[in-house]
Amino acid sequence: MKKILNSFTGGSSKYKDLDFVSHEENFNMFPETLESNEHYTNKVLKSLTGSRTILSQLGGFCRGLYIASTSPLTSYNAGTPLLYGVYGSKVYRIYNNFSYDYIGDVADNSEPVSFAETSGVPAHLCICSSFNIYTINLETESSLVSVDVMELPKKAGELVSIRPTMITALNYRIICNDKDSDYFYYSELGKPNGINNNYAFYKYMTRYTFMKKDGTLVTADDNQYYPPSEGSYVEGTLVTEDVWMGSLNYIKAEFRSDNIVAIKAMDDYLFVIGYSSYQVYRWQDNINIPFITSTKNSSIGCKAPYSVSSINNKLIFLGASSVGTNAIWVSDGQGIEKISSAWIEEQIESFTRTDDAFSFCYVDGKHTFYVISFPSANRTYCYDFDEKEWHTRATRDINNEQKCWFPAFAVKYSDKIIMGAFNEDKLIYLDKNKYTDYNDKVIERSRTTGIIINNFKKVIIHSLELIISSGKTNVEKEYDDQMNGATPEGYNPNVMLITSADGGYTWGGEKWAKAGRIGEYNSRCIFRNLGGLRRIAFKVTFTDPAPFNISKAIIDYTECGR
């Protein structure tokens, strides 16, 4: 009898041809590499964190969360960052004790909103929603603050206003696109700040009056927008007049005539992304020409505007191009690379709709995650930048059906990872000590392996033992008085195994083992008498509300020859 110590902790790489690698997938689980080599394994497979509800009945689905760096100096949390949330049409200011104030409304088109914070005096938060830009004075008390709609500038060379779908901020300016156009528009420094907001996107020009050397008087009506050269006027006559609005601040993405669908600032870079190309501008310290082209690409564009997210100086989005349709790309402003695997691209290709995809990023412990969901297809994929692996996620709905992962728009606030529920009016947070979702539905966790023994010789599997987090359940009572004596879920957790003899084409019946009651740390999770197999794949599933992590698998088998 032979023994294999198998890692059991790979990534997700489904392929059409199962003869070689099988249907490998992590579902609501992800690998984590251990920092020390002084272990029997260098990698474990961890379960997705559960979640709890903080606030509910907020009046609509969550469309975005944002932490503003400025707050009213005389209010609760004076001067500290405050959380803002958009739920349906309602805008909330949320304090770090999770009390909140409703402060106004924006138009609701059921799509995610985008935010941009100015650095003016006073600072304002801008929200782009339904082709409008709304402003909030971040320094005004909640009892007095309002959500005001801006009068938008006219399109370049036209008499109708722009229709922005996305907004961002870069070095004291807000920048927005214009739907069905390859122009983008940027504000003056520190604007809008509540003063002449209607002219935030126009150059501010100072007029001067002075007496020339020949005795001629120059007035503001002469449109003198620049001070005269030294020595050309009578000393003491130079006077600064009021600021006037000059020309419109805009740039045409001249590299390619491609409508801008997404715009995002990252460090000193401004990403301007079309359907089939993208262009990167770099900020420069020039008040008249603040952005210059840095990088351009004519073969990669964006298929879903709200798939664009950034973290740690990386911009990630779902691409649409001749070299990578349905691929997911990451750029640092200098170059670009594809991070999606073949099986993800094949699945996305099968979806009837992809333009509704949305994404967000967050950091949880050692992991930096990019999460992209396709609501119409009920699928969520997550890329772990630290492990360079993908896994899939899902949430069970009220009917107990698996849907895409409901938590969305993650931010770190009040020492918690805070999220909205994209299809519910709730504010939630991730809780490492909870093993169900915020709606108290079970989190189904599973690992499907590749072909573990692939020498094309038939073997008899005597046993498969999983080295797991045994005895870690927090359910102490065997019987629950409120359940009429029934055993509560999680008291003695169950692990289910199904086995494939043909590399994942078909699967056999269920086998069950225990994960150990509370304190049974040496409990062994063993499945016995698994039969004669040739191309072997395993799928392990766990649904109890208890910790479930896998470090290794020990397989006892006898080789039978061909």
PDB file of N, CA, C and O in Angstrom, residues 302-339:
ATOM      1  N   CYS A 302     -12.303  48.840 -22.617  1.00  0.00           N
ATOM      2  CA  CYS A 302     -13.073  48.400 -21.447  1.00  0.00           C
ATOM      3  C   CYS A 302     -14.455  47.933 -21.877  1.00  0.00           C
ATOM      4  O   CYS A 302     -15.176  48.644 -22.570  1.00  0.00           O
ATOM      5  N   LYS A 303     -14.823  46.737 -21.433  1.00  0.00           N
ATOM      6  CA  LYS A 303     -16.119  46.163 -21.801  1.00  0.00           C
ATOM      7  C   LYS A 303     -17.220  46.527 -20.811  1.00  0.00           C
ATOM      8  O   LYS A 303     -18.402  46.513 -21.160  1.00  0.00           O
ATOM      9  N   ALA A 304     -16.843  46.830 -19.573  1.00  0.00           N
ATOM     10  CA  ALA A 304     -17.830  47.157 -18.531  1.00  0.00           C
ATOM     11  C   ALA A 304     -17.272  48.307 -17.702  1.00  0.00           C
ATOM     12  O   ALA A 304     -16.310  48.124 -16.950  1.00  0.00           O
ATOM     13  N   PRO A 305     -17.851  49.506 -17.810  1.00  0.00           N
ATOM     14  CA  PRO A 305     -17.278  50.681 -17.128  1.00  0.00           C
ATOM     15  C   PRO A 305     -17.075  50.506 -15.632  1.00  0.00           C
ATOM     16  O   PRO A 305     -16.077  50.975 -15.083  1.00  0.00           O
ATOM     17  N   TYR A 306     -18.002  49.806 -14.968  1.00  0.00           N
ATOM     18  CA  TYR A 306     -17.902  49.690 -13.517  1.00  0.00           C
ATOM     19  C   TYR A 306     -17.048  48.499 -13.086  1.00  0.00           C
ATOM     20  O   TYR A 306     -16.972  48.190 -11.896  1.00  0.00           O
ATOM     21  N   SER A 307     -16.403  47.845 -14.068  1.00  0.00           N
ATOM     22  CA  SER A 307     -15.424  46.812 -13.727  1.00  0.00           C
ATOM     23  C   SER A 307     -14.079  47.429 -13.369  1.00  0.00           C
ATOM     24  O   SER A 307     -13.166  46.734 -12.933  1.00  0.00           O
ATOM     25  N   VAL A 308     -13.946  48.741 -13.558  1.00  0.00           N
ATOM     26  CA  VAL A 308     -12.673  49.433 -13.314  1.00  0.00           C
ATOM     27  C   VAL A 308     -12.506  49.699 -11.817  1.00  0.00           C
ATOM     28  O   VAL A 308     -13.359  50.329 -11.191  1.00  0.00           O
ATOM     29  N   SER A 309     -11.406  49.204 -11.257  1.00  0.00           N
ATOM     30  CA  SER A 309     -11.071  49.458  -9.853  1.00  0.00           C
ATOM     31  C   SER A 309      -9.565  49.632  -9.740  1.00  0.00           C
ATOM     32  O   SER A 309      -8.820  49.242 -10.639  1.00  0.00           O
ATOM     33  N   SER A 310      -9.133  50.204  -8.625  1.00  0.00           N
ATOM     34  CA  SER A 310      -7.705  50.383  -8.422  1.00  0.00           C
ATOM     35  C   SER A 310      -7.341  50.102  -6.981  1.00  0.00           C
ATOM     36  O   SER A 310      -8.141  50.324  -6.060  1.00  0.00           O
ATOM     37  N   ILE A 311      -6.103  49.621  -6.808  1.00  0.00           N
ATOM     38  CA  ILE A 311      -5.557  49.393  -5.475  1.00  0.00           C
ATOM     39  C   ILE A 311      -4.048  49.227  -5.604  1.00  0.00           C
ATOM     40  O   ILE A 311      -3.551  48.648  -6.577  1.00  0.00           O
ATOM     41  N   ASN A 312      -3.314  49.769  -4.648  1.00  0.00           N
ATOM     42  CA  ASN A 312      -1.859  49.625  -4.603  1.00  0.00           C
ATOM     43  C   ASN A 312      -1.201  49.972  -5.943  1.00  0.00           C
ATOM     44  O   ASN A 312      -0.341  49.243  -6.454  1.00  0.00           O
ATOM     45  N   ASN A 313      -1.618  51.091  -6.513  1.00  0.00           N
ATOM     46  CA  ASN A 313      -1.067  51.563  -7.790  1.00  0.00           C
ATOM     47  C   ASN A 313      -1.253  50.558  -8.927  1.00  0.00           C
ATOM     48  O   ASN A 313      -0.417  50.445  -9.823  1.00  0.00           O
ATOM     49  N   LYS A 314      -2.368  49.849  -8.877  1.00  0.00           N
ATOM     50  CA  LYS A 314      -2.754  48.948  -9.960  1.00  0.00           C
ATOM     51  C   LYS A 314      -4.177  49.287 -10.387  1.00  0.00           C
ATOM     52  O   LYS A 314      -5.061  49.445  -9.543  1.00  0.00           O
ATOM     53  N   LEU A 315      -4.402  49.390 -11.678  1.00  0.00           N
ATOM     54  CA  LEU A 315      -5.742  49.610 -12.217  1.00  0.00           C
ATOM     55  C   LEU A 315      -6.178  48.325 -12.914  1.00  0.00           C
ATOM     56  O   LEU A 315      -5.448  47.790 -13.749  1.00  0.00           O
ATOM     57  N   ILE A 316      -7.380  47.839 -12.576  1.00  0.00           N
ATOM     58  CA  ILE A 316      -7.858  46.554 -13.088  1.00  0.00           C
ATOM     59  C   ILE A 316      -9.198  46.766 -13.760  1.00  0.00           C
ATOM     60  O   ILE A 316     -10.039  47.527 -13.262  1.00  0.00           O
ATOM     61  N   PHE A 317      -9.425  46.088 -14.897  1.00  0.00           N
ATOM     62  CA  PHE A 317     -10.713  46.223 -15.577  1.00  0.00           C
ATOM     63  C   PHE A 317     -10.946  45.047 -16.519  1.00  0.00           C
ATOM     64  O   PHE A 317     -10.016  44.343 -16.917  1.00  0.00           O
ATOM     65  N   LEU A 318     -12.230  44.849 -16.866  1.00  0.00           N
ATOM     66  CA  LEU A 318     -12.634  43.840 -17.847  1.00  0.00           C
ATOM     67  C   LEU A 318     -12.432  44.415 -19.233  1.00  0.00           C
ATOM     68  O   LEU A 318     -13.033  45.429 -19.584  1.00  0.00           O
ATOM     69  N   GLY A 319     -11.579  43.785 -20.012  1.00  0.00           N
ATOM     70  CA  GLY A 319     -11.207  44.330 -21.305  1.00  0.00           C
ATOM     71  C   GLY A 319     -12.076  43.845 -22.446  1.00  0.00           C
ATOM     72  O   GLY A 319     -12.727  42.806 -22.388  1.00  0.00           O
ATOM     73  N   ALA A 320     -12.069  44.641 -23.501  1.00  0.00           N
ATOM     74  CA  ALA A 320     -12.734  44.283 -24.760  1.00  0.00           C
ATOM     75  C   ALA A 320     -11.789  44.699 -25.869  1.00  0.00           C
ATOM     76  O   ALA A 320     -11.574  45.889 -26.080  1.00  0.00           O
ATOM     77  N   SER A 321     -11.218  43.733 -26.554  1.00  0.00           N
ATOM     78  CA  SER A 321     -10.228  44.081 -27.567  1.00  0.00           C
ATOM     79  C   SER A 321      -9.994  42.935 -28.525  1.00  0.00           C
ATOM     80  O   SER A 321     -10.479  41.818 -28.326  1.00  0.00           O
ATOM     81  N   SER A 322      -9.214  43.215 -29.544  1.00  0.00           N
ATOM     82  CA  SER A 322      -8.873  42.202 -30.540  1.00  0.00           C
ATOM     83  C   SER A 322      -7.853  41.208 -30.009  1.00  0.00           C
ATOM     84  O   SER A 322      -7.664  40.143 -30.578  1.00  0.00           O
ATOM     85  N   VAL A 323      -7.172  41.546 -28.896  1.00  0.00           N
ATOM     86  CA  VAL A 323      -6.151  40.642 -28.376  1.00  0.00           C
ATOM     87  C   VAL A 323      -6.559  39.998 -27.053  1.00  0.00           C
ATOM     88  O   VAL A 323      -5.766  39.290 -26.455  1.00  0.00           O
ATOM     89  N   GLY A 324      -7.772  40.226 -26.603  1.00  0.00           N
ATOM     90  CA  GLY A 324      -8.155  39.645 -25.319  1.00  0.00           C
ATOM     91  C   GLY A 324      -9.585  39.921 -24.943  1.00  0.00           C
ATOM     92  O   GLY A 324      -9.858  40.514 -23.915  1.00  0.00           O
ATOM     93  N   THR A 325     -10.543  39.535 -25.787  1.00  0.00           N
ATOM     94  CA  THR A 325     -11.945  39.742 -25.477  1.00  0.00           C
ATOM     95  C   THR A 325     -12.299  39.011 -24.186  1.00  0.00           C
ATOM     96  O   THR A 325     -11.951  37.844 -24.006  1.00  0.00           O
ATOM     97  N   ASN A 326     -12.966  39.729 -23.276  1.00  0.00           N
ATOM     98  CA  ASN A 326     -13.387  39.184 -21.989  1.00  0.00           C
ATOM     99  C   ASN A 326     -12.229  38.875 -21.061  1.00  0.00           C
ATOM    100  O   ASN A 326     -12.398  38.172 -20.072  1.00  0.00           O
ATOM    101  N   ALA A 327     -11.057  39.381 -21.364  1.00  0.00           N
ATOM    102  CA  ALA A 327      -9.926  39.213 -20.452  1.00  0.00           C
ATOM    103  C   ALA A 327      -9.948  40.308 -19.394  1.00  0.00           C
ATOM    104  O   ALA A 327     -10.514  41.380 -19.600  1.00  0.00           O
ATOM    105  N   ILE A 328      -9.329  40.038 -18.258  1.00  0.00           N
ATOM    106  CA  ILE A 328      -9.206  41.016 -17.189  1.00  0.00           C
ATOM    107  C   ILE A 328      -7.751  41.462 -17.136  1.00  0.00           C
ATOM    108  O   ILE A 328      -6.833  40.637 -17.076  1.00  0.00           O
ATOM    109  N   TRP A 329      -7.560  42.790 -17.190  1.00  0.00           N
ATOM    110  CA  TRP A 329      -6.243  43.377 -17.344  1.00  0.00           C
ATOM    111  C   TRP A 329      -5.878  44.213 -16.129  1.00  0.00           C
ATOM    112  O   TRP A 329      -6.751  44.741 -15.442  1.00  0.00           O
ATOM    113  N   VAL A 330      -4.571  44.345 -15.899  1.00  0.00           N
ATOM    114  CA  VAL A 330      -4.081  45.205 -14.826  1.00  0.00           C
ATOM    115  C   VAL A 330      -2.962  46.080 -15.388  1.00  0.00           C
ATOM    116  O   VAL A 330      -2.131  45.611 -16.176  1.00  0.00           O
ATOM    117  N   SER A 331      -2.980  47.369 -15.003  1.00  0.00           N
ATOM    118  CA  SER A 331      -1.984  48.311 -15.496  1.00  0.00           C
ATOM    119  C   SER A 331      -1.449  49.149 -14.341  1.00  0.00           C
ATOM    120  O   SER A 331      -2.192  49.484 -13.414  1.00  0.00           O
ATOM    121  N   ASP A 332      -0.171  49.492 -14.437  1.00  0.00           N
ATOM    122  CA  ASP A 332       0.439  50.381 -13.458  1.00  0.00           C
ATOM    123  C   ASP A 332       0.670  51.776 -14.025  1.00  0.00           C
ATOM    124  O   ASP A 332       1.328  52.610 -13.410  1.00  0.00           O
ATOM    125  N   GLY A 333       0.117  52.051 -15.199  1.00  0.00           N
ATOM    126  CA  GLY A 333       0.297  53.332 -15.852  1.00  0.00           C
ATOM    127  C   GLY A 333       1.413  53.317 -16.874  1.00  0.00           C
ATOM    128  O   GLY A 333       1.456  54.176 -17.761  1.00  0.00           O
ATOM    129  N   GLN A 334       2.304  52.341 -16.767  1.00  0.00           N
ATOM    130  CA  GLN A 334       3.403  52.208 -17.719  1.00  0.00           C
ATOM    131  C   GLN A 334       3.158  51.068 -18.700  1.00  0.00           C
ATOM    132  O   GLN A 334       3.305  51.216 -19.903  1.00  0.00           O
ATOM    133  N   GLY A 335       2.784  49.914 -18.175  1.00  0.00           N
ATOM    134  CA  GLY A 335       2.503  48.746 -19.011  1.00  0.00           C
ATOM    135  C   GLY A 335       1.195  48.111 -18.601  1.00  0.00           C
ATOM    136  O   GLY A 335       0.495  48.593 -17.697  1.00  0.00           O
ATOM    137  N   ILE A 336       0.859  47.013 -19.262  1.00  0.00           N
ATOM    138  CA  ILE A 336      -0.406  46.328 -18.984  1.00  0.00           C
ATOM    139  C   ILE A 336      -0.192  44.835 -19.157  1.00  0.00           C
ATOM    140  O   ILE A 336       0.594  44.399 -20.012  1.00  0.00           O
ATOM    141  N   GLU A 337      -0.847  44.029 -18.318  1.00  0.00           N
ATOM    142  CA  GLU A 337      -0.764  42.581 -18.442  1.00  0.00           C
ATOM    143  C   GLU A 337      -2.109  41.946 -18.127  1.00  0.00           C
ATOM    144  O   GLU A 337      -2.928  42.517 -17.391  1.00  0.00           O
ATOM    145  N   LYS A 338      -2.301  40.762 -18.669  1.00  0.00           N
ATOM    146  CA  LYS A 338      -3.553  40.033 -18.459  1.00  0.00           C
ATOM    147  C   LYS A 338      -3.414  39.149 -17.233  1.00  0.00           C
ATOM    148  O   LYS A 338      -2.409  38.463 -17.057  1.00  0.00           O
ATOM    149  N   ILE A 339      -4.435  39.160 -16.364  1.00  0.00           N
ATOM    150  CA  ILE A 339      -4.402  38.317 -15.171  1.00  0.00           C
ATOM    151  C   ILE A 339      -5.493  37.251 -15.181  1.00  0.00           C
ATOM    152  O   ILE A 339      -5.471  36.355 -14.342  1.00  0.00           O
TER     153      ILE A 339
END
